[in-house]
Coordinates of N, CA and C in Angstrom, one line a residue:
X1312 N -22.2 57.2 8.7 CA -21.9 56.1 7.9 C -21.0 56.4 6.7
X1313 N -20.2 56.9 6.5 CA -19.0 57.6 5.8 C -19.6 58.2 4.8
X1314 N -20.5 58.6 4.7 CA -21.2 59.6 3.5 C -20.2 60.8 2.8
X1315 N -19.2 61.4 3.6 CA -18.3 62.3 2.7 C -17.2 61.9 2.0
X1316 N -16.4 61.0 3.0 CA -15.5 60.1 2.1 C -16.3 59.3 0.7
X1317 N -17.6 58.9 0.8 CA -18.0 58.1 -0.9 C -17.9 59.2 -1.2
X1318 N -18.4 60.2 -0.9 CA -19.0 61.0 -1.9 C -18.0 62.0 -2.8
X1319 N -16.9 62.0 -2.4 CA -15.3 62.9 -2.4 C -14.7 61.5 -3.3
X1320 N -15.3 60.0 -3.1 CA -14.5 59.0 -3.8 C -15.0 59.4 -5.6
X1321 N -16.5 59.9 -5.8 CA -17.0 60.0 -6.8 C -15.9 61.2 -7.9
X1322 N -15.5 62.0 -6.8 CA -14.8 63.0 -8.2 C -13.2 63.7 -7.9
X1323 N -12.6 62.2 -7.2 CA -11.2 62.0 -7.4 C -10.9 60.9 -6.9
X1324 N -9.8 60.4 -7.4 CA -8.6 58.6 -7.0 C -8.0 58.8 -6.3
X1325 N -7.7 60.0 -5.8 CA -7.1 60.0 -4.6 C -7.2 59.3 -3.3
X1326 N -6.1 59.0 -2.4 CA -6.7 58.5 -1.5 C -7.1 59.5 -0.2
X1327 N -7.9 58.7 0.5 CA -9.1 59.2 1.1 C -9.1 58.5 2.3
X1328 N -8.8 59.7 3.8 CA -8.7 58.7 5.1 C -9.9 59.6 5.7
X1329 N -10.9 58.7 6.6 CA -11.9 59.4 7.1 C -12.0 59.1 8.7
X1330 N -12.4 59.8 9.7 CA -12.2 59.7 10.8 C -13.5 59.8 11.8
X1331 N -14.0 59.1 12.7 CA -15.1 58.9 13.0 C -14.4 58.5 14.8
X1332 N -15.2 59.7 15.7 CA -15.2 59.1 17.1 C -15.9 58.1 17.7
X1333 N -17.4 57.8 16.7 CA -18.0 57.2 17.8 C -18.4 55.3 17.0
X1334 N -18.1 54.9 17.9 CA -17.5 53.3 17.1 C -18.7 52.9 16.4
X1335 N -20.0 52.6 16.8 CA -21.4 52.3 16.3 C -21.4 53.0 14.5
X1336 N -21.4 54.2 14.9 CA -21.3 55.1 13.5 C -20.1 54.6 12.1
X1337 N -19.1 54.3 13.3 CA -17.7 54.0 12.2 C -17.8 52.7 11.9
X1338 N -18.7 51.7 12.7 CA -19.1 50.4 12.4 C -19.4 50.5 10.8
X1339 N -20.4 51.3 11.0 CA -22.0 51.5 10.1 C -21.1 51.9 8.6
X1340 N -20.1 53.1 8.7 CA -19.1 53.5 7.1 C -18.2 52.8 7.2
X1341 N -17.9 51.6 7.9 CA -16.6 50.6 7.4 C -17.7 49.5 6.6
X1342 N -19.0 49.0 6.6 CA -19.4 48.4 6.2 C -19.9 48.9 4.7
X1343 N -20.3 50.4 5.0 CA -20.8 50.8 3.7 C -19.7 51.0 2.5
X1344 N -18.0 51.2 3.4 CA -17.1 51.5 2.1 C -16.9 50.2 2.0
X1345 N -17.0 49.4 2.6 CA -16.6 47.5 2.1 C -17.9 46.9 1.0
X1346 N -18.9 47.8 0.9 CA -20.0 46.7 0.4 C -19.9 48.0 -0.6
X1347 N -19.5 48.9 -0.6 CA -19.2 49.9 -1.9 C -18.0 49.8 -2.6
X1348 N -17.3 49.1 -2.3 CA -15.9 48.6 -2.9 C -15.0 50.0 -2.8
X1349 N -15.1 50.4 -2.0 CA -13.8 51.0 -1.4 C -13.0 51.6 -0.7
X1350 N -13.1 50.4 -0.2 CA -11.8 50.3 0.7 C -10.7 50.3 0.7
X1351 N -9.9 50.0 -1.1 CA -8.7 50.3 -1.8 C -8.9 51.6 -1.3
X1352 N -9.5 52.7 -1.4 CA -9.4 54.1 -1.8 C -9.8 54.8 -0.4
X1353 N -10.7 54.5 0.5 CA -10.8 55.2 1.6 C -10.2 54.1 2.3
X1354 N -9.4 55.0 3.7 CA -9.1 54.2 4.7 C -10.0 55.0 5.9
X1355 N -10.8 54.2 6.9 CA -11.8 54.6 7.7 C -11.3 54.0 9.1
X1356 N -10.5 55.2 10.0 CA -10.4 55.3 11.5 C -11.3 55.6 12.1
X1357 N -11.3 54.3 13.5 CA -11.8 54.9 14.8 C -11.4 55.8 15.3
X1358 N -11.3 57.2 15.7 CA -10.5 57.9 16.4 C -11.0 59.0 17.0
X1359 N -10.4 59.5 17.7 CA -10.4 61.0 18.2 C -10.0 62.1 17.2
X1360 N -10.3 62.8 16.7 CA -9.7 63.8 16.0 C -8.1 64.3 16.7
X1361 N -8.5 64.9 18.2 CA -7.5 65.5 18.9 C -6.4 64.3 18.9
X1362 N -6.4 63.1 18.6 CA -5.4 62.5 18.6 C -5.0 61.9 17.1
X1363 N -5.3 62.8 15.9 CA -4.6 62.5 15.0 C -3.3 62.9 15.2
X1364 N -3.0 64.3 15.3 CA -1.3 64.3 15.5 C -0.5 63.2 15.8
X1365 N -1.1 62.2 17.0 CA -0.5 60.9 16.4 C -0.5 59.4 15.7
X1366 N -1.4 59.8 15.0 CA -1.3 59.0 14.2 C -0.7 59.9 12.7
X1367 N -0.9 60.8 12.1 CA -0.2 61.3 11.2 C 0.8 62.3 11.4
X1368 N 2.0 62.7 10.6 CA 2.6 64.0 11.0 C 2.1 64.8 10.4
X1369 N 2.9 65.9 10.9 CA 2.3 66.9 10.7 C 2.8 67.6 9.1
X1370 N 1.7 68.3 7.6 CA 1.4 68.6 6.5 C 1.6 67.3 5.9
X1371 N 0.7 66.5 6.3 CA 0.5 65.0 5.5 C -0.6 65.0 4.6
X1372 N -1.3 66.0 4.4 CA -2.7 66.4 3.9 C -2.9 67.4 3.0
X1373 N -3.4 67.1 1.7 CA -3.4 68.2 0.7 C -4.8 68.9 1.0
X1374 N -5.7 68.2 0.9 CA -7.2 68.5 2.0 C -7.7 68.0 3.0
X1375 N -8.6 68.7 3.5 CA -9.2 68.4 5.0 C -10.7 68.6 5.0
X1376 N -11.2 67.7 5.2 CA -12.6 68.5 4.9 C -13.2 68.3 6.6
X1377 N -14.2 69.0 7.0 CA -15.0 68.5 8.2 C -16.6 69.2 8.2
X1378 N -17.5 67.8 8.5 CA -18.8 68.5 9.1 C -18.8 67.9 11.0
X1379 N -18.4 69.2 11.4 CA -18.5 69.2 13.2 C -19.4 69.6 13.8
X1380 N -19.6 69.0 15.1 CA -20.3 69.4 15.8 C -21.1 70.8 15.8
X1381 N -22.0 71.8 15.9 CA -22.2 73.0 15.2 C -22.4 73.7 16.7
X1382 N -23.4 73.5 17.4 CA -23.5 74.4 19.1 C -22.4 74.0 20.0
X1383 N -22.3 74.8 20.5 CA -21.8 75.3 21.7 C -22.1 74.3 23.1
X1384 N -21.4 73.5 23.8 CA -21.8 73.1 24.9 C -21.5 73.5 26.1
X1385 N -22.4 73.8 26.9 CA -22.1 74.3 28.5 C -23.1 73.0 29.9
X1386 N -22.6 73.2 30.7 CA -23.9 72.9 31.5 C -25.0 72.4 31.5
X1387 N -25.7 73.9 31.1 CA -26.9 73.9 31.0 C -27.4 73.8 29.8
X1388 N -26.7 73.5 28.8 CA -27.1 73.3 27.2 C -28.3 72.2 27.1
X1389 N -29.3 73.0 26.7 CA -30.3 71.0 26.2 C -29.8 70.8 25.2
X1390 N -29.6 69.4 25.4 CA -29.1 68.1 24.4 C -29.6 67.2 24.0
X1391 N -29.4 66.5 23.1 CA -30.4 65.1 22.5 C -30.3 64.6 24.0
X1392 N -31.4 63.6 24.9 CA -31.1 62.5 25.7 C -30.0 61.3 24.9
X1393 N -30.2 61.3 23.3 CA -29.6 60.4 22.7 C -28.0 60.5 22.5
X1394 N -27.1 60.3 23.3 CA -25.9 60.3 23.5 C -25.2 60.7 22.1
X1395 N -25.0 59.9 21.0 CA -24.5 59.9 19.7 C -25.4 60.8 19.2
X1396 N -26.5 61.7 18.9 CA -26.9 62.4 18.5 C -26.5 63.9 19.6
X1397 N -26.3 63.7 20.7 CA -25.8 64.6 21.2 C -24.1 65.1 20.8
X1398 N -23.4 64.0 21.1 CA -22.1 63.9 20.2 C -21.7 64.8 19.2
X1399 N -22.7 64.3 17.9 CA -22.4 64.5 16.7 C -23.0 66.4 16.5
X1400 N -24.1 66.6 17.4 CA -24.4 68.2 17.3 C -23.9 69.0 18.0
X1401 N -23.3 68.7 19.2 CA -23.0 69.5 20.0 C -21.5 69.5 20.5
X1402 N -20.5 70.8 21.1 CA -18.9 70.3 20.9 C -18.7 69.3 22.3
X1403 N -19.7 68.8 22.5 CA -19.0 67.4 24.0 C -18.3 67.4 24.0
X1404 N -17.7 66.6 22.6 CA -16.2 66.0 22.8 C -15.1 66.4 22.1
X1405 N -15.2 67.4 21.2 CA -14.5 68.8 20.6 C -15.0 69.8 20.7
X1406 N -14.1 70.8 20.6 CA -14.8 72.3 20.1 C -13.9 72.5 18.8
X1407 N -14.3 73.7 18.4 CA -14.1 74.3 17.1 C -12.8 74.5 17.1
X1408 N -12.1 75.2 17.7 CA -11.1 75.8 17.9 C -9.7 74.5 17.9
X1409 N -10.5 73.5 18.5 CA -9.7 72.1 18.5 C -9.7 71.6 17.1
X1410 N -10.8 71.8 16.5 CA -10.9 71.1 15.6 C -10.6 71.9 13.8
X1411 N -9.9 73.2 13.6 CA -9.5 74.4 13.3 C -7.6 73.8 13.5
X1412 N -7.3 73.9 15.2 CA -6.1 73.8 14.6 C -5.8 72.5 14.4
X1413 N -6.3 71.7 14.9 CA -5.8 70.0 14.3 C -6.1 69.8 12.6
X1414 N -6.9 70.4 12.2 CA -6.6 70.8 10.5 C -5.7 71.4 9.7
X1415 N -4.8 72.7 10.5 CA -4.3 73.0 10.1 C -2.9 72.7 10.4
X1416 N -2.8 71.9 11.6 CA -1.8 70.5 11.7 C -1.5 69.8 10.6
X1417 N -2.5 69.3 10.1 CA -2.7 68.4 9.0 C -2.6 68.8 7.9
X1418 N -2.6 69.6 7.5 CA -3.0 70.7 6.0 C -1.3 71.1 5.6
X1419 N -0.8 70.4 4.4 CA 0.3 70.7 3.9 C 0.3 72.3 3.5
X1420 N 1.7 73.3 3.6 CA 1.2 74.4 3.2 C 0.7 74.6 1.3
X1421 N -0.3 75.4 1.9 CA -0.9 75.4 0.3 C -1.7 74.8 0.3
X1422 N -2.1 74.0 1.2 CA -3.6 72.8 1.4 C -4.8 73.3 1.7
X1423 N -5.8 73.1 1.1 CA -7.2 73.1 1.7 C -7.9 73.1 2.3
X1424 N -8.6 73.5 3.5 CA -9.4 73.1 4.4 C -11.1 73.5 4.2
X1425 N -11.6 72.7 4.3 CA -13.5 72.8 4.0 C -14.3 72.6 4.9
X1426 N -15.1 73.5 4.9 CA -16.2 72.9 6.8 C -17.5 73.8 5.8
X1427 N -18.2 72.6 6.5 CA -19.8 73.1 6.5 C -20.0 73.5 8.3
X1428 N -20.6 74.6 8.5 CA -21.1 74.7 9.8 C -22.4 76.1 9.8
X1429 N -22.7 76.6 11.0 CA -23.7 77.1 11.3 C -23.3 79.0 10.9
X1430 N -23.9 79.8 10.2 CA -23.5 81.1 9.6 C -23.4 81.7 11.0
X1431 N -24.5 81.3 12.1 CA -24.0 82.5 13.4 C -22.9 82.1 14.2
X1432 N -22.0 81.5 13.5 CA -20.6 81.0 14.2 C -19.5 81.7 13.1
X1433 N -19.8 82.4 12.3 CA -18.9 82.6 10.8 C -17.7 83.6 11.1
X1434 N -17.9 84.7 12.4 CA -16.8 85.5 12.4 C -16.0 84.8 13.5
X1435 N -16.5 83.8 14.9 CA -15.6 82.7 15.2 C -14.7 82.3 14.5
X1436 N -15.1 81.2 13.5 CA -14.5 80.2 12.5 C -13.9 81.0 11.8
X1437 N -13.7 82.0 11.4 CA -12.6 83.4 10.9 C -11.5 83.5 11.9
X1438 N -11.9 83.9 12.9 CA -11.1 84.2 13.6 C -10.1 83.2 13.7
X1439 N -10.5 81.9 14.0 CA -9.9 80.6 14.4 C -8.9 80.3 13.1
X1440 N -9.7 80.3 12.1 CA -9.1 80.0 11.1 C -7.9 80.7 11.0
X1441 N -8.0 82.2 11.2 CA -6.8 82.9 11.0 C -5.4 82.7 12.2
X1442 N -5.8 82.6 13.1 CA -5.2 82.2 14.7 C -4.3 80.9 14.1
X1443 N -4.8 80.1 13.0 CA -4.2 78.6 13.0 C -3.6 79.6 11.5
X1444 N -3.6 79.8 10.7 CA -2.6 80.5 9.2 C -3.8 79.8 8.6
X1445 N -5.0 79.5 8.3 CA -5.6 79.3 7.5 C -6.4 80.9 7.0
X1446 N -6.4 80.8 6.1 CA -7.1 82.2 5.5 C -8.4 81.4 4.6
X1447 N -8.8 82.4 4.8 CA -10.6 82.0 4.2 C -10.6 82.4 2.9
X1448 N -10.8 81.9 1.8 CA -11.1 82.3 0.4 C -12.3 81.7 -0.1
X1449 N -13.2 81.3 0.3 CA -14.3 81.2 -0.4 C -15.6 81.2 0.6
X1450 N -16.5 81.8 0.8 CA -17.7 81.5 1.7 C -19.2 81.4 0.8
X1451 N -19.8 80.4 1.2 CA -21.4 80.2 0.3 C -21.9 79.9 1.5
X1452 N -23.1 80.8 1.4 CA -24.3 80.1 2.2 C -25.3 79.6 1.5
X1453 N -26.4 79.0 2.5 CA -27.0 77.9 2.1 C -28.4 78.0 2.3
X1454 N -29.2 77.5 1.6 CA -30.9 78.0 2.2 C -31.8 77.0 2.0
X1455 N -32.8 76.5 2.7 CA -33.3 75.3 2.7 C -34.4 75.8 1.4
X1456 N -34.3 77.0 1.7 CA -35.8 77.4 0.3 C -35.7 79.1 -0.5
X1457 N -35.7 79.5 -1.1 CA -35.7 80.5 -1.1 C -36.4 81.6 -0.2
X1458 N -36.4 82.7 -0.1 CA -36.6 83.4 1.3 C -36.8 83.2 2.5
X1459 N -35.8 82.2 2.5 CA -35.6 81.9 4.2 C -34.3 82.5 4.2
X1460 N -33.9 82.5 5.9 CA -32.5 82.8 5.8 C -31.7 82.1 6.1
X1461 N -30.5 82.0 5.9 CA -29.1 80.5 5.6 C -29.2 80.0 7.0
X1462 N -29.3 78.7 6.5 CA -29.1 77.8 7.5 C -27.9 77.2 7.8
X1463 N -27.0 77.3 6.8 CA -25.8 76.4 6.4 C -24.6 77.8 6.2
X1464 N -23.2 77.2 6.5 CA -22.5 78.6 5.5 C -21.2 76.7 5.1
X1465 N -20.9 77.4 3.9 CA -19.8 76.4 3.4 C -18.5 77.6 3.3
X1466 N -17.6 77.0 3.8 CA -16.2 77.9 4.0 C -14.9 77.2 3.9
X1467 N -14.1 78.4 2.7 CA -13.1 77.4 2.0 C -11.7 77.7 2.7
X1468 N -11.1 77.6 3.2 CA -9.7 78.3 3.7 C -8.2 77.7 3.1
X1469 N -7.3 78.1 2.8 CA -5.8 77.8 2.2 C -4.5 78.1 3.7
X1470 N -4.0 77.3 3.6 CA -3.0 77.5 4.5 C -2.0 78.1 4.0
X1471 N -1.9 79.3 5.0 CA -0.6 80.0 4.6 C -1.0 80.7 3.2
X1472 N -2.2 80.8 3.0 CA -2.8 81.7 1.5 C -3.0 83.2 2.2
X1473 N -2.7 83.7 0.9 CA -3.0 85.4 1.1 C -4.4 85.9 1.0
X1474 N -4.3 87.2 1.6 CA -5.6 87.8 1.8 C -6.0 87.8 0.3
X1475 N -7.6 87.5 0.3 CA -9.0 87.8 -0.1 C -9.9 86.9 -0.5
X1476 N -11.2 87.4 -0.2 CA -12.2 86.2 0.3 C -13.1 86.5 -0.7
X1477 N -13.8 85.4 -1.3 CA -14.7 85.5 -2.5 C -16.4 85.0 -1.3
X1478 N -17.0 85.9 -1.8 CA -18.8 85.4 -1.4 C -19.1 84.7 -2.5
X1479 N -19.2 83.4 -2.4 CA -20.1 82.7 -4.0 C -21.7 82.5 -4.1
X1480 N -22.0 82.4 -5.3 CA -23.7 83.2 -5.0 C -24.5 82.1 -4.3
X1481 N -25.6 82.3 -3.5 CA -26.3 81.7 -2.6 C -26.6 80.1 -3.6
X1482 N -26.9 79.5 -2.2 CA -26.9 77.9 -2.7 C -28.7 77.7 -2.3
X1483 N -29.5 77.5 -3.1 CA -30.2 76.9 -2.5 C -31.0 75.7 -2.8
X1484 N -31.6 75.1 -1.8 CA -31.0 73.4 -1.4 C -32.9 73.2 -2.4
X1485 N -33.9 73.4 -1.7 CA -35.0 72.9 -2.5 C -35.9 73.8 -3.1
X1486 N -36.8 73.5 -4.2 CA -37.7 74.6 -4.8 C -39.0 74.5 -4.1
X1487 N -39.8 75.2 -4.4 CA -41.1 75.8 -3.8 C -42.0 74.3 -3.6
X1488 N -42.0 73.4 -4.2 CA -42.6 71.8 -3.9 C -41.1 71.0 -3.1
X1489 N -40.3 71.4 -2.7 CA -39.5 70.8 -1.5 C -38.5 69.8 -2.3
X1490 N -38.7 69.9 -3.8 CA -38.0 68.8 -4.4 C -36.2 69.3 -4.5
X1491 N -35.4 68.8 -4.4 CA -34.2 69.1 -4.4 C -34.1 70.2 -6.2
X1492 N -33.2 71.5 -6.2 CA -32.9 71.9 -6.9 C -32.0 71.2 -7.9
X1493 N -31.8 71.9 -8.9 CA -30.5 70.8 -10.4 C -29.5 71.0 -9.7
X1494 N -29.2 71.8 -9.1 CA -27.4 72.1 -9.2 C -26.9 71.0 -8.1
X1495 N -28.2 70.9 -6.6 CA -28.1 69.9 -5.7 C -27.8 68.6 -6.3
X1496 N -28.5 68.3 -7.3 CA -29.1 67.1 -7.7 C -27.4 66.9 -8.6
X1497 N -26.8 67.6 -9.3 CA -25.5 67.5 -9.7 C -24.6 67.2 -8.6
X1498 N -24.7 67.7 -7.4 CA -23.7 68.3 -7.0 C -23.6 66.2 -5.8
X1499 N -25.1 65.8 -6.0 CA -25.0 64.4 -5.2 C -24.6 63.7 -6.2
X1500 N -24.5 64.0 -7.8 CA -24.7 62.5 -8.8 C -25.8 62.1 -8.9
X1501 N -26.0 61.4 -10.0 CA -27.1 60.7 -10.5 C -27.5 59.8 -9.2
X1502 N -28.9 59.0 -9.7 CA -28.9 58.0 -8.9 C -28.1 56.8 -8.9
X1503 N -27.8 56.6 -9.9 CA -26.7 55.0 -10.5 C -25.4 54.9 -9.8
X1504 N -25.3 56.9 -9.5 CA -23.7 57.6 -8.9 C -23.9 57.4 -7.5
X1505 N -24.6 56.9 -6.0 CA -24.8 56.8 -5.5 C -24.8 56.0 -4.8
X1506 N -24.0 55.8 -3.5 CA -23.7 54.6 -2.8 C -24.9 54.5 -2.3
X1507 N -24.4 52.6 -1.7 CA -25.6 52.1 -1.1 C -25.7 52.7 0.4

């Protein structure tokens, strides 16, 4: 329901195009940026990722952000019975590597690219990244609690940027009663800061 576009509307004017395969879903964030008033500022496509190339040319994009599918699909993969929950977890209808260079399609040189995905995929998403000219400059992982281990890795990459990669210090998401940490709690806005 377009949760990254609002949320990227909170701390720039920029404009802001968001892209959604599966029409129910894209139903659900065309209603929520119309009843959030913004719709001046995000524009929200039905689409295929793999067929942005045509709709935009290519370095149209100062950033790129994506949260993708995270496993691996084969065969024999179990998957949600639930179609759109299968979709959205698993690469059905992308993989990484599709979805790697179609960013860096997109990514003006000097541009940005941002993905949250799964840490046992991290020297993949290196690889790929570098295969497409994006270089990796920033990696944080993520932890649902302290001494657990990362569930999340957030990874920053520059196109056509030179070697070296920063580790930034661990993120972690709740404290010992499950309640969301400060930095989290900044990092969503207030409650007043928060779409419907």
């Amino acid at each position: 329901n377009a949760p990254v576009p609002m949320l990227m509307s909170f701390r720039t004017k920029a404009r802001i195009f968001g892209v959604e395969l599966q029409e129910y879903i894209y139903n659900m964030g065309l209603d929520s940026i119309r009843e959030n008033k913004l719709d001046k500022q995000i524009e929200f496509v039905n689409e295929d990722v793999k067929n942005l190339n045509k709709l935009y040319e290519s370095e149209t994009f100062d950033v790129v952000t994506c949260n993708p599918p995270y496993f691996k699909y084969q065969e024999d993969s179990l998957i949600n019975e639930n179609i759109g929950k299968a979709i959205a977890r698993h690469e059905v209808e992308i993989k990484l590597s599709e979805i790697i260079e179609i960013s860096s399609y997109l990514l003006k040189n000097g541009g940005t690219f941002a993905m949250v995905h799964r840490p046992d995929r991290l020297i993949e998403i290196i690889n790929m990244m570098q295969k497409n000219n994006l270089e990796p400059k920033k990696i944080r992982l993520v932890y649902s609690k302290e001494g657990k281990n990362a569930n999340m890795l957030l990874i920053e990459a520059i196109k056509n940027g030179k070697t070296g990669l920063k580790i930034e210090p661990a993120l972690i998401v709740h404290d010992n009663n499950g309640n969301y940490v400060p930095e989290i709690k900044k990092l969503f806005g207030s409650d007043t800061d928060v779409a419907k």
